[in-house]
mmCIF file of C-alpha atoms in Angstrom:
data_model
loop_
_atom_site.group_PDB
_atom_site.id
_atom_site.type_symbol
_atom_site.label_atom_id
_atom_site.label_comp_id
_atom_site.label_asym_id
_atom_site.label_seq_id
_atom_site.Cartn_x
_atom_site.Cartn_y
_atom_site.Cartn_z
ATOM 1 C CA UNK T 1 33.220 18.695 -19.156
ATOM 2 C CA UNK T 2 36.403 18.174 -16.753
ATOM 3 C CA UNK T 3 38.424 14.918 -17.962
ATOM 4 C CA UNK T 4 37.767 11.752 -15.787
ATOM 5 C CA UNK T 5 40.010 11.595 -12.605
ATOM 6 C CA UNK T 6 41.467 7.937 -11.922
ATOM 7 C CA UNK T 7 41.571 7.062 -8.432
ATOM 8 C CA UNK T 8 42.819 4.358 -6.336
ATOM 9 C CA UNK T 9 41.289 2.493 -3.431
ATOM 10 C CA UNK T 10 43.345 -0.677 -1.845
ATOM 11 C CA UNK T 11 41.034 -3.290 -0.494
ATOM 12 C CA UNK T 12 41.976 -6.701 0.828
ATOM 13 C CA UNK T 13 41.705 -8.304 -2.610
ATOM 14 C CA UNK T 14 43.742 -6.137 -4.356
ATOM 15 C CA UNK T 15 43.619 -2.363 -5.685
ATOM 16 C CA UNK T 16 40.817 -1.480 -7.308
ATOM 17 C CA UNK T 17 40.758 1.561 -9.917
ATOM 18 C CA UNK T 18 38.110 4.533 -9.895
ATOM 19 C CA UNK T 19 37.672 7.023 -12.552
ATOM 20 C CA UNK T 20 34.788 9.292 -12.346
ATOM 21 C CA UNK T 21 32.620 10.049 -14.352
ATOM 22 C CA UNK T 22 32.103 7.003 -16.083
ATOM 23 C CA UNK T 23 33.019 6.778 -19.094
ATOM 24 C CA UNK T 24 30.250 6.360 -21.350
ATOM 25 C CA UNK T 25 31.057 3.955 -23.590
ATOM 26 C CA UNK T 26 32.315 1.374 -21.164
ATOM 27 C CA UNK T 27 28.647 2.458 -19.084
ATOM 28 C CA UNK T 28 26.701 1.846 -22.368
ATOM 29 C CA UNK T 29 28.581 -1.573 -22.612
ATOM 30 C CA UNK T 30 27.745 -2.901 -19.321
ATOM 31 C CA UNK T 31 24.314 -1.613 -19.510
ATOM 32 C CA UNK T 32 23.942 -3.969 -22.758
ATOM 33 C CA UNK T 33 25.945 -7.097 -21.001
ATOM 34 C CA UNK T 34 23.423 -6.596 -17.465
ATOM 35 C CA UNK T 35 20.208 -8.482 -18.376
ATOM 36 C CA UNK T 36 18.414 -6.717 -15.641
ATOM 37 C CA UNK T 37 19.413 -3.010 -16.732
ATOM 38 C CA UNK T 38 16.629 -1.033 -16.551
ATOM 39 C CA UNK T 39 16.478 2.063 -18.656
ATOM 40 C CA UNK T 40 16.685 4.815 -15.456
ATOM 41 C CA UNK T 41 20.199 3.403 -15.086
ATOM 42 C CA UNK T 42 21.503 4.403 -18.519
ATOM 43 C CA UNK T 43 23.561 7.224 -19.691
ATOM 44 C CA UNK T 44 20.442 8.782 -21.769
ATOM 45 C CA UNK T 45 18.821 8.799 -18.389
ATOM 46 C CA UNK T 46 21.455 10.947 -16.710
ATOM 47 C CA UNK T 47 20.876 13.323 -19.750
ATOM 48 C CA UNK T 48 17.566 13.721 -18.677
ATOM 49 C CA UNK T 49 18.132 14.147 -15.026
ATOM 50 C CA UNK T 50 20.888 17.359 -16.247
ATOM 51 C CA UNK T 51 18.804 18.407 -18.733
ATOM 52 C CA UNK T 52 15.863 19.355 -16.355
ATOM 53 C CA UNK T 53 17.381 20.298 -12.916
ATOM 54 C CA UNK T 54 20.503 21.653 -11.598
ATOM 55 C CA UNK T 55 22.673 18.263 -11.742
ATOM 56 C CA UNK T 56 26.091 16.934 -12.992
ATOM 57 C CA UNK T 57 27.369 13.573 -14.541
ATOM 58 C CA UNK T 58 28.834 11.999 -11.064
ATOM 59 C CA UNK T 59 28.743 8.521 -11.818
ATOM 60 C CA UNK T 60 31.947 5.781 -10.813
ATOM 61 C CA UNK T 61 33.463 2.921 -12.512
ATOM 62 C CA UNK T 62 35.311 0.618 -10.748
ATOM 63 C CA UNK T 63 37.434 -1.525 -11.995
ATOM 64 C CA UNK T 64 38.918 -4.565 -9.862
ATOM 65 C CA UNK T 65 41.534 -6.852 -9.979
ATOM 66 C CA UNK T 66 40.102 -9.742 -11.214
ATOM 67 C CA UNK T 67 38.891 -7.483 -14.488
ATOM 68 C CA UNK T 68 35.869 -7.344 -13.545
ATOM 69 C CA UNK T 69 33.973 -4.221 -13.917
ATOM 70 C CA UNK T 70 30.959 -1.905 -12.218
ATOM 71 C CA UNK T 71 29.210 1.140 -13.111
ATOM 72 C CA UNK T 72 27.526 3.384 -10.648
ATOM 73 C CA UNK T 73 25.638 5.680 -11.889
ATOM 74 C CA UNK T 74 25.129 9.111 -10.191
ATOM 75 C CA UNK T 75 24.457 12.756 -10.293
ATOM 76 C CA UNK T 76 25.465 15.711 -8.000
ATOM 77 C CA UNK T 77 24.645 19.006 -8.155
ATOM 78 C CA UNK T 78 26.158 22.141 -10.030
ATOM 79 C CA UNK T 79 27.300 25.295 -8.720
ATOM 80 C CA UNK T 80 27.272 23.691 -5.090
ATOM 81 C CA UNK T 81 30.785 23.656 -2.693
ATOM 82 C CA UNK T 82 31.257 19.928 -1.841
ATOM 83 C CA UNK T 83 30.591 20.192 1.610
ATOM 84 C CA UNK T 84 26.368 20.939 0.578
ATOM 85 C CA UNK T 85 26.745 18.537 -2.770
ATOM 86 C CA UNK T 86 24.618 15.589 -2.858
ATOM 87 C CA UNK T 87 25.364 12.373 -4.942
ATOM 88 C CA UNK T 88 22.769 10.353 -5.880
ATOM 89 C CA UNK T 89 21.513 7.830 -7.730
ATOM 90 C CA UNK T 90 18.974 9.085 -8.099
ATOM 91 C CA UNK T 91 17.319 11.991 -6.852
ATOM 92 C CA UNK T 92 13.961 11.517 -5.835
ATOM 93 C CA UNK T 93 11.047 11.392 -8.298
ATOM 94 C CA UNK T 94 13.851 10.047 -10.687
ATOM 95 C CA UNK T 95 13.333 6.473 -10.056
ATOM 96 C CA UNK T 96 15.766 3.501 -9.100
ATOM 97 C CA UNK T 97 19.793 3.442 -10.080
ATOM 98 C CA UNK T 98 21.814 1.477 -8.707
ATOM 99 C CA UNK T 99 24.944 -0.308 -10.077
ATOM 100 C CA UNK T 100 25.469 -2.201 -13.313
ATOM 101 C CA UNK T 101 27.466 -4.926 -13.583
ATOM 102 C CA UNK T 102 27.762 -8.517 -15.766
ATOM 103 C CA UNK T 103 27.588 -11.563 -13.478
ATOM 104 C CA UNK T 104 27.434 -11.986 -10.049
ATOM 105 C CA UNK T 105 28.816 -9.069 -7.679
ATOM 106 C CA UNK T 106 30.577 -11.003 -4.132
ATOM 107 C CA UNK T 107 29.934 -9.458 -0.916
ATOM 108 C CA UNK T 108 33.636 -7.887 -1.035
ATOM 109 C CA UNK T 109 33.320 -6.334 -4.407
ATOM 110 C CA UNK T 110 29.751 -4.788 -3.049
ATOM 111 C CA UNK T 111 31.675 -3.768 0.327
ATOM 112 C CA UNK T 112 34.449 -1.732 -1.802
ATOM 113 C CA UNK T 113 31.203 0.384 -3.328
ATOM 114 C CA UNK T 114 29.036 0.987 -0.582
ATOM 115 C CA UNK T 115 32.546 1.966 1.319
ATOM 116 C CA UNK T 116 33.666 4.365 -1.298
ATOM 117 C CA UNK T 117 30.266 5.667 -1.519
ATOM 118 C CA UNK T 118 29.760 6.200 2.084
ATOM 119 C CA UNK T 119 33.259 8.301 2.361
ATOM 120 C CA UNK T 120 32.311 10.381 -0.337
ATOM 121 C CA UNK T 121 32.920 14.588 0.505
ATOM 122 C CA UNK T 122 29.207 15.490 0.356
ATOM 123 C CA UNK T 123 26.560 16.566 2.097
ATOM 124 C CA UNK T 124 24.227 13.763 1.595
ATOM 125 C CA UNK T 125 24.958 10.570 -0.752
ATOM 126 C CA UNK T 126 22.814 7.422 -2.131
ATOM 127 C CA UNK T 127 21.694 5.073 -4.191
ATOM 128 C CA UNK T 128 17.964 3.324 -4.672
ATOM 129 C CA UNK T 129 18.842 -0.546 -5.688
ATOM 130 C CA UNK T 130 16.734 -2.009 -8.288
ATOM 131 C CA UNK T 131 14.001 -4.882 -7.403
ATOM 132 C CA UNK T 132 16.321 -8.331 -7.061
ATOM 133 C CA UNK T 133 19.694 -7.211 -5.952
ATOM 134 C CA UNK T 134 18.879 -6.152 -2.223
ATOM 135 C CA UNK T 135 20.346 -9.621 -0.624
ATOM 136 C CA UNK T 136 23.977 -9.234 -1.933
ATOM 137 C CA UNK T 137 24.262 -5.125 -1.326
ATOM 138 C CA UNK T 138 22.000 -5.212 1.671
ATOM 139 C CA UNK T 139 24.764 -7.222 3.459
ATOM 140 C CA UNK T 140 27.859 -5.118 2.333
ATOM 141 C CA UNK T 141 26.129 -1.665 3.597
ATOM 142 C CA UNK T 142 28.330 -0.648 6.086
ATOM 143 C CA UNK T 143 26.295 1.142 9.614
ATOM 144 C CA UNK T 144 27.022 4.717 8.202
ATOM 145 C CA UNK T 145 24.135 4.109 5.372
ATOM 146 C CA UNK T 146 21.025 4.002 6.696
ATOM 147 C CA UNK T 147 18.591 2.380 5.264
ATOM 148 C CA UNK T 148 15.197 3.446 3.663
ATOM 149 C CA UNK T 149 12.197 0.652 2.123
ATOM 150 C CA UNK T 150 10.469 1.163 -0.795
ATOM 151 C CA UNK T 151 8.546 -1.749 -2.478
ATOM 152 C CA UNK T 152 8.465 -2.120 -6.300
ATOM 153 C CA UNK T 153 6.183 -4.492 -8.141
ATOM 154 C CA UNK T 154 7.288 -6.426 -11.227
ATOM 155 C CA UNK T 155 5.332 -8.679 -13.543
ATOM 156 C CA UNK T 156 7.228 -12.115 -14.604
ATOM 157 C CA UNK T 157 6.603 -12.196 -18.719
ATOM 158 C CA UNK T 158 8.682 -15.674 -18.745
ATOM 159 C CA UNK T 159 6.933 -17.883 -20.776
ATOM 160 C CA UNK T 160 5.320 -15.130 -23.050
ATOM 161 C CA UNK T 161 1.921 -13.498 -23.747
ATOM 162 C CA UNK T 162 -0.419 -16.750 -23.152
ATOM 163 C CA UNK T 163 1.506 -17.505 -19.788
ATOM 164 C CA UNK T 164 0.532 -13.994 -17.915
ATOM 165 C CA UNK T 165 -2.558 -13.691 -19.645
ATOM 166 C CA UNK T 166 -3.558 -16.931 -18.448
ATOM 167 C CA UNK T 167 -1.703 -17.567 -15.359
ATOM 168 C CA UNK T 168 -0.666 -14.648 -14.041
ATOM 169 C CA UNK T 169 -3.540 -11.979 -14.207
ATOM 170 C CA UNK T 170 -6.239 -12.042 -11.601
ATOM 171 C CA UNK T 171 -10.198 -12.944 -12.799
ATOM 172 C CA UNK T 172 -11.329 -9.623 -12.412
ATOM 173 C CA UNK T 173 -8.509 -7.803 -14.754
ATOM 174 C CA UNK T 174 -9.465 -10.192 -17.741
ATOM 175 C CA UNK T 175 -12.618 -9.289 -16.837
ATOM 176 C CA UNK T 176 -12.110 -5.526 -17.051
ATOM 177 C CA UNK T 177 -10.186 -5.884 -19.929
ATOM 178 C CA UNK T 178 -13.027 -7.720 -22.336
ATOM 179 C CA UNK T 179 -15.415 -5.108 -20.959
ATOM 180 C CA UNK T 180 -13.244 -2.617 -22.867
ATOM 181 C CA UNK T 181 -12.320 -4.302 -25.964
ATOM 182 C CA UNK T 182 -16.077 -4.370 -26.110
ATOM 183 C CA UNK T 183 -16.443 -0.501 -25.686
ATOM 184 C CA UNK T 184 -15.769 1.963 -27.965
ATOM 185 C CA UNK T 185 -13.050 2.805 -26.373
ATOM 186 C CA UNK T 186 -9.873 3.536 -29.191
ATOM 187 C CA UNK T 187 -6.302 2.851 -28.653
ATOM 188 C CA UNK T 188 -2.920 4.172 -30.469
ATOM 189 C CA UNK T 189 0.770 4.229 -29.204
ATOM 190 C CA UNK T 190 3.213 6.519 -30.216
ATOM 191 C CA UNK T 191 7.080 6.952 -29.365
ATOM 192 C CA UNK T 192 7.722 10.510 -30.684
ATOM 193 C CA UNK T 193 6.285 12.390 -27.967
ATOM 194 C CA UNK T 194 3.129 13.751 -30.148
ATOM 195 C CA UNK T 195 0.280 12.831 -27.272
ATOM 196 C CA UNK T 196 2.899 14.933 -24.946
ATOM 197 C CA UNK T 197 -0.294 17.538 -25.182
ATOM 198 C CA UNK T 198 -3.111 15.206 -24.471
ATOM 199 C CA UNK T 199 -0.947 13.480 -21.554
ATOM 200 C CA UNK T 200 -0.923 17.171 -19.997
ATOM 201 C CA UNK T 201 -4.203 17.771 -19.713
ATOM 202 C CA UNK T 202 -5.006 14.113 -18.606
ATOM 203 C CA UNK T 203 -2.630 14.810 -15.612
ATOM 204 C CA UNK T 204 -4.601 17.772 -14.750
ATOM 205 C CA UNK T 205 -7.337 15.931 -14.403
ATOM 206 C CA UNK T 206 -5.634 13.879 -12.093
ATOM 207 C CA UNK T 207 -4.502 15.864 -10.138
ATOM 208 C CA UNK T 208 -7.485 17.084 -9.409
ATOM 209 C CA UNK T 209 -8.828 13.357 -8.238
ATOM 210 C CA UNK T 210 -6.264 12.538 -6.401
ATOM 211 C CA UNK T 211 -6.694 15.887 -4.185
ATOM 212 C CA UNK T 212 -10.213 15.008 -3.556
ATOM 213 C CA UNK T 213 -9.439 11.245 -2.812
ATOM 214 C CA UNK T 214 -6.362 12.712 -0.471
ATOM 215 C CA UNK T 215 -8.490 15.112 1.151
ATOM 216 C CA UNK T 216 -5.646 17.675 0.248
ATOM 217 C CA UNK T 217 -6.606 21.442 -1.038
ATOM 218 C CA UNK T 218 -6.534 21.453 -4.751
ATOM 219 C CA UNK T 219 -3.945 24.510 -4.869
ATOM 220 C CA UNK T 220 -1.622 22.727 -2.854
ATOM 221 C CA UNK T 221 -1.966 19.666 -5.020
ATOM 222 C CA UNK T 222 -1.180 21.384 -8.130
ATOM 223 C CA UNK T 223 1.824 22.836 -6.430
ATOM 224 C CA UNK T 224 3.098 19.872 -5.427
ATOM 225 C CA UNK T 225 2.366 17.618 -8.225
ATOM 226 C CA UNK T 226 3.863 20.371 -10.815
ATOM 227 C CA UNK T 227 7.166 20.604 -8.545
ATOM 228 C CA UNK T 228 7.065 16.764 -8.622
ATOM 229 C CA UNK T 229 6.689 15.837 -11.981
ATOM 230 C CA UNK T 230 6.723 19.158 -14.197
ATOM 231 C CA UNK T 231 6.115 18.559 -17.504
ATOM 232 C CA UNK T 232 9.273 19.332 -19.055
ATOM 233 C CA UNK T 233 10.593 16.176 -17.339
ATOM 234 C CA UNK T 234 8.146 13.873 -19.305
ATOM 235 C CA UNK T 235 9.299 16.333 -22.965
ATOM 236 C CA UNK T 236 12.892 15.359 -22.048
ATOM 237 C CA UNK T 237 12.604 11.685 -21.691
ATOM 238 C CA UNK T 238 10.208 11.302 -24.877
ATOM 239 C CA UNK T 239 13.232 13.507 -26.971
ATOM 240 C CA UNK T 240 15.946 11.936 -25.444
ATOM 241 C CA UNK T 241 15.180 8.042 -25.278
ATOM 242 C CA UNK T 242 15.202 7.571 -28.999
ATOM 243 C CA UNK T 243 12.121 5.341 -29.578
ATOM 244 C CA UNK T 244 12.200 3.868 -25.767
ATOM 245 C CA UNK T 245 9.544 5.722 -24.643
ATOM 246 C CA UNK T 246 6.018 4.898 -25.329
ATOM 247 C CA UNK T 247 2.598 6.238 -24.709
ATOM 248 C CA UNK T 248 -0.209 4.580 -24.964
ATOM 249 C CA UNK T 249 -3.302 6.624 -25.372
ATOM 250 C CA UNK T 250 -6.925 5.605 -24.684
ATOM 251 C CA UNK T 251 -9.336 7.800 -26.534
ATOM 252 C CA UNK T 252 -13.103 8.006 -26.086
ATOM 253 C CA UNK T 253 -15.481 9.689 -28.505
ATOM 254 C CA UNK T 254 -12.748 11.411 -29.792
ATOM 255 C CA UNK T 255 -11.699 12.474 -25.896
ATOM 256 C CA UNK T 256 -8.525 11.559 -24.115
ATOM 257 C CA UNK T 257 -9.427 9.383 -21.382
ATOM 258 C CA UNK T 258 -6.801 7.421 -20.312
ATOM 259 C CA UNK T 259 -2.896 7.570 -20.939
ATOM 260 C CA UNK T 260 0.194 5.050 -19.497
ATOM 261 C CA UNK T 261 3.910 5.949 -20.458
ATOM 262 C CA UNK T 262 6.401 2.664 -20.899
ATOM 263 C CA UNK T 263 9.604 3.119 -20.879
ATOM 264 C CA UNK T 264 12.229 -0.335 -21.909
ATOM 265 C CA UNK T 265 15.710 -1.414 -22.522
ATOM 266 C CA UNK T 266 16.656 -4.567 -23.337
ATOM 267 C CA UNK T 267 14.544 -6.835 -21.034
ATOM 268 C CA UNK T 268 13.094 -4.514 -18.989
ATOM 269 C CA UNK T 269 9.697 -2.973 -19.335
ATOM 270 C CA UNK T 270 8.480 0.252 -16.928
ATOM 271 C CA UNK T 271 5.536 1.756 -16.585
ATOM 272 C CA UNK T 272 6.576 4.542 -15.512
ATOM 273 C CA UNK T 273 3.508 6.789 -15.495
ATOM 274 C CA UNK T 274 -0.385 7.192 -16.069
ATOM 275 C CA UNK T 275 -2.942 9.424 -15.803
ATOM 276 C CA UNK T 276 -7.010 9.305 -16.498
ATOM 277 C CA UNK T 277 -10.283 11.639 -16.835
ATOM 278 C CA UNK T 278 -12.072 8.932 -14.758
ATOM 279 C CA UNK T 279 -15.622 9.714 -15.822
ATOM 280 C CA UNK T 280 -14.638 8.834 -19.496
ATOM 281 C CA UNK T 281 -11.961 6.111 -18.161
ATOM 282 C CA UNK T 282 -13.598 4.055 -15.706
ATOM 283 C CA UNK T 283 -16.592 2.793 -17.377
ATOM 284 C CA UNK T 284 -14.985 1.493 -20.230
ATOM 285 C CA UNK T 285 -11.949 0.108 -17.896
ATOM 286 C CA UNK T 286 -9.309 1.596 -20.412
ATOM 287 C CA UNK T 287 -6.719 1.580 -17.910
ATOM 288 C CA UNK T 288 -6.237 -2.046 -17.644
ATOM 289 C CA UNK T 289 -6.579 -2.361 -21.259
ATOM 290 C CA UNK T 290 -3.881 -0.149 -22.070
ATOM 291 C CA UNK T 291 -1.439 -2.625 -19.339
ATOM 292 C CA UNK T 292 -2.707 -5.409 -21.381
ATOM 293 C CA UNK T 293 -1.871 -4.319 -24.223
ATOM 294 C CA UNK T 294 1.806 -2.734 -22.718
ATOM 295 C CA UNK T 295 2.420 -6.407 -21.555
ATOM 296 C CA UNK T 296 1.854 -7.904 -25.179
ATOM 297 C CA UNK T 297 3.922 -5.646 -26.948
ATOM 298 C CA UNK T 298 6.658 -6.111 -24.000
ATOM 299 C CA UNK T 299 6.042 -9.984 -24.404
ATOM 300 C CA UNK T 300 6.569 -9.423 -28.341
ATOM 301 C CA UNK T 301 9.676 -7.592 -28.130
ATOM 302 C CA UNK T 302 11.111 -10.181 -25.882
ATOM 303 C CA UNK T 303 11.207 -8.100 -22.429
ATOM 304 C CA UNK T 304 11.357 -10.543 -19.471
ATOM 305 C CA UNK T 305 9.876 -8.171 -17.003
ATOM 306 C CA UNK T 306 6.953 -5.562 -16.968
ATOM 307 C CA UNK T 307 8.358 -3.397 -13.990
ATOM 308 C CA UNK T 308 4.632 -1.730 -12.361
ATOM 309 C CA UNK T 309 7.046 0.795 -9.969
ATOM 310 C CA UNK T 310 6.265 1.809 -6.912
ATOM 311 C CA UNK T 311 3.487 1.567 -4.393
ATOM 312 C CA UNK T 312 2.800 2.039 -0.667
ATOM 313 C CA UNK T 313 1.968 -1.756 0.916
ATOM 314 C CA UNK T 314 -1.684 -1.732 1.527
ATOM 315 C CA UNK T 315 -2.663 0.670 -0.618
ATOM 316 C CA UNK T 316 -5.574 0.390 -3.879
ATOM 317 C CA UNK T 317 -2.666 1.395 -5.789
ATOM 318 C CA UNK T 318 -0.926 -2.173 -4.737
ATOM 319 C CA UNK T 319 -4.157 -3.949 -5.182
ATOM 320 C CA UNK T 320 -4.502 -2.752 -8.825
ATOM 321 C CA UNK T 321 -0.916 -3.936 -9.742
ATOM 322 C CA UNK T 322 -1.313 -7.048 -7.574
ATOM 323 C CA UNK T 323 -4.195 -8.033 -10.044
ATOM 324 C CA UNK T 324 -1.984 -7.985 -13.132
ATOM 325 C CA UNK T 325 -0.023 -10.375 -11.068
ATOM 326 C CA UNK T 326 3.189 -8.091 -10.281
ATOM 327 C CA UNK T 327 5.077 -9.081 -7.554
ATOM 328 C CA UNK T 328 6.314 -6.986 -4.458
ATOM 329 C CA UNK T 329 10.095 -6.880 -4.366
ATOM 330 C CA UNK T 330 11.910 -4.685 -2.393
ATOM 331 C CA UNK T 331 14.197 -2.185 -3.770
ATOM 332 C CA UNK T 332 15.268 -0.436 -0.709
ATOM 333 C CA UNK T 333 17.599 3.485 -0.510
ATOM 334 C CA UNK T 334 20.682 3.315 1.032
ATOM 335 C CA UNK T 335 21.988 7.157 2.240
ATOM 336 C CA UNK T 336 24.316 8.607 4.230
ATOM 337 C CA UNK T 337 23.664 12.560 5.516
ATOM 338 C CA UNK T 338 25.952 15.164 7.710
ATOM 339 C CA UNK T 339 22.524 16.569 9.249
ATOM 340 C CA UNK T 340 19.359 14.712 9.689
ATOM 341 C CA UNK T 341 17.804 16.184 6.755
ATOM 342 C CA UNK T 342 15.761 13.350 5.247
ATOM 343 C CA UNK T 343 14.033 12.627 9.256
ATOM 344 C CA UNK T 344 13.421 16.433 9.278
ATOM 345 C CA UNK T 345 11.359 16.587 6.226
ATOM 346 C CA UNK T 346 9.859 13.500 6.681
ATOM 347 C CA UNK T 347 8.271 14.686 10.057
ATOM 348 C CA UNK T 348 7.524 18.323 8.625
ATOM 349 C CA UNK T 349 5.042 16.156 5.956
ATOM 350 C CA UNK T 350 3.604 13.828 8.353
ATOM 351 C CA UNK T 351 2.701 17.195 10.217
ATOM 352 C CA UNK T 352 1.328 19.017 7.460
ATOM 353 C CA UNK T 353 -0.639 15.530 6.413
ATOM 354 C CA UNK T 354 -2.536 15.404 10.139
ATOM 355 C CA UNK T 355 -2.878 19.422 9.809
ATOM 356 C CA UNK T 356 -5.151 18.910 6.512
ATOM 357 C CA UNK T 357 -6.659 15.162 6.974
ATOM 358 C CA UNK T 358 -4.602 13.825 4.349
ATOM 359 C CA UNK T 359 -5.200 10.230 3.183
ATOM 360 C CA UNK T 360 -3.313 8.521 1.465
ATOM 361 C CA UNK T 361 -4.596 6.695 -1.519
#
């Protein structure tokens, strides 16, 4: 690894010092002093971005006059001449990144960023904000980022276990959730990466449904979910988060039926992803009984938010999350491209969806 380069930018308030990459210990620190940190914006995370694709440690620190400090955390691409680099945080199917920081960021601090970041040598550069800090970084983007909306859902745990069981979760989940602690349905956990296997073949299964509920040919699918999400992604973070990563397994006469990973850090709890053999799943409503039981053992360990990710407005994804109580919060992208790249490939999959009668779900 090259040695951090320190660079200087002069703003109105004073200089303010770069040094890329981060250094990790100072990124580890602030990612301890944020309250909000979630884990996809920690160093282990970047680890697990390199160790599965083609990327680099790009991340910033910048340190300002006042003393204060901010992490960025990014990644660009090996082997690739700056003018076709991209820097993100993150690349997509990676999840939100976004900046760390302890207290409150002002709009000219933000400015100073989103500047740097949008003069950057590259090809294409951004950065997906976390659900919350949108108002103060939304107003500092300067016109050369354009911006992109995704929605995020996030379940409040203040006030513990009896609070969102009570208050926050809709009739019908409790509902669901006694009809399977009635069933025979089975439950264990485990943070070594040993249902890895059984997680595997639950996602085939999947993808399978979600072909047929897309209308989408089942080849394609499997193409595209593997090239999405291949499995070696979900082997890396289960090594690499050291006990942070969590799957819960629903078993049903001794079959897998239903499996949710959760991923936390500090106050943060993700679910970050799930997969189900409905005919086994579904009549014994061991999905929502595994998020129950995610949301306890988040409550227990004193998280302060069970983050749902994302969903498309609308959709029976959003409806299931909405009746756990999760919130919609926007966590919008931010990018900046030589060549319309990201409109281009948009369009090319709205074509291809009306070509096959795609639906989403």
């Amino acid at each position: 690894m090259n040695a951090p380069a320190v660079l200087l930018i002069h703003t109105p308030d004073g200089p303010t010092h770069v040094t890329a990459p981060a250094p990790r210990e100072t990124w580890s620190a602030l990612a301890r002093q944020d309250p909000r940190t979630q884990v996809t914006q920690t160093p282990a995370w970047l680890d697990c971005i390199c160790a599965t694709g083609p990327y680099r440690d790009a991340s910033r620190l910048y340190e300002f006059q006042d003393g204060s400090r901010l992490v960025l955390p990014l990644v660009g691409r090996r082997q690739r001449p700056g003018w076709l680099d991209a820097e993100e945080s993150w690349p997509a199917g990676w999840g939100v990144g976004g900046p760390l920081f302890q207290g409150d960021v002002s709009p000219a601090k933000a400015r100073v960023v989103l500047d740097d970041l949008a003069r950057r040598p590259v090809f294409r550069t951004g950065v997906r904000f976390r659900p919350g800090d949108e108002d103060v970084w939304a107003g500092a983007a300067p016109v050369s980022l354009r911006q992109e909306p995704h929605m995020t859902q996030v379940l409040d745990l203040d006030g513990g276990f009896g609070t969102v069981w009570m208050g926050r979760l809709r009739d019908r989940v409790r509902r669901d959730v006694r009809r399977a602690e009635r069933s025979q349905v089975e439950v264990e956990v485990d943070t070594t990466g040993r249902f890895i296997p059984p997680f595997a073949h639950l996602y085939e299964h999947s993808i399978v449904r979600w072909a047929r509920q897309q209308h989408e040919p089942l080849a394609l699918a499997r193409w595209r979910r593997r090239r999405e999400f291949p499995m070696r992604r979900m082997e890396a973070v289960a090594s690499r988060l050291d006990g942070s990563c969590a799957i819960w397994m629903a078993w049903c006469a001794g079959e897998p039926a239903a499996v949710i990973v959760v991923l936390r850090h500090g106050a943060c709890a993700k679910y970050w992803r799930g997969a189900m053999n409905r005919d086994l799943a579904h009549p014994v409503r061991a999905v929502p009984l595994l998020h129950r039981l995610a949301i306890e053992d988040a409550c227990a360990a004193g998280c302060r938010w069970y983050d749902m990710g994302e969903s498309a407005p609308g959709s029976s994804l959003a409806l299931f999350k909405a009746g756990f109580g999760a919130d919609n919060c926007s966590s919008p992208r931010y990018f900046r491209e030589r060549l319309p790249v990201t409109a281009a490939d948009h369009w090319l999959r709205a074509a291809v969806k009306r070509a096959i009668g795609f639906r989403d779900a």
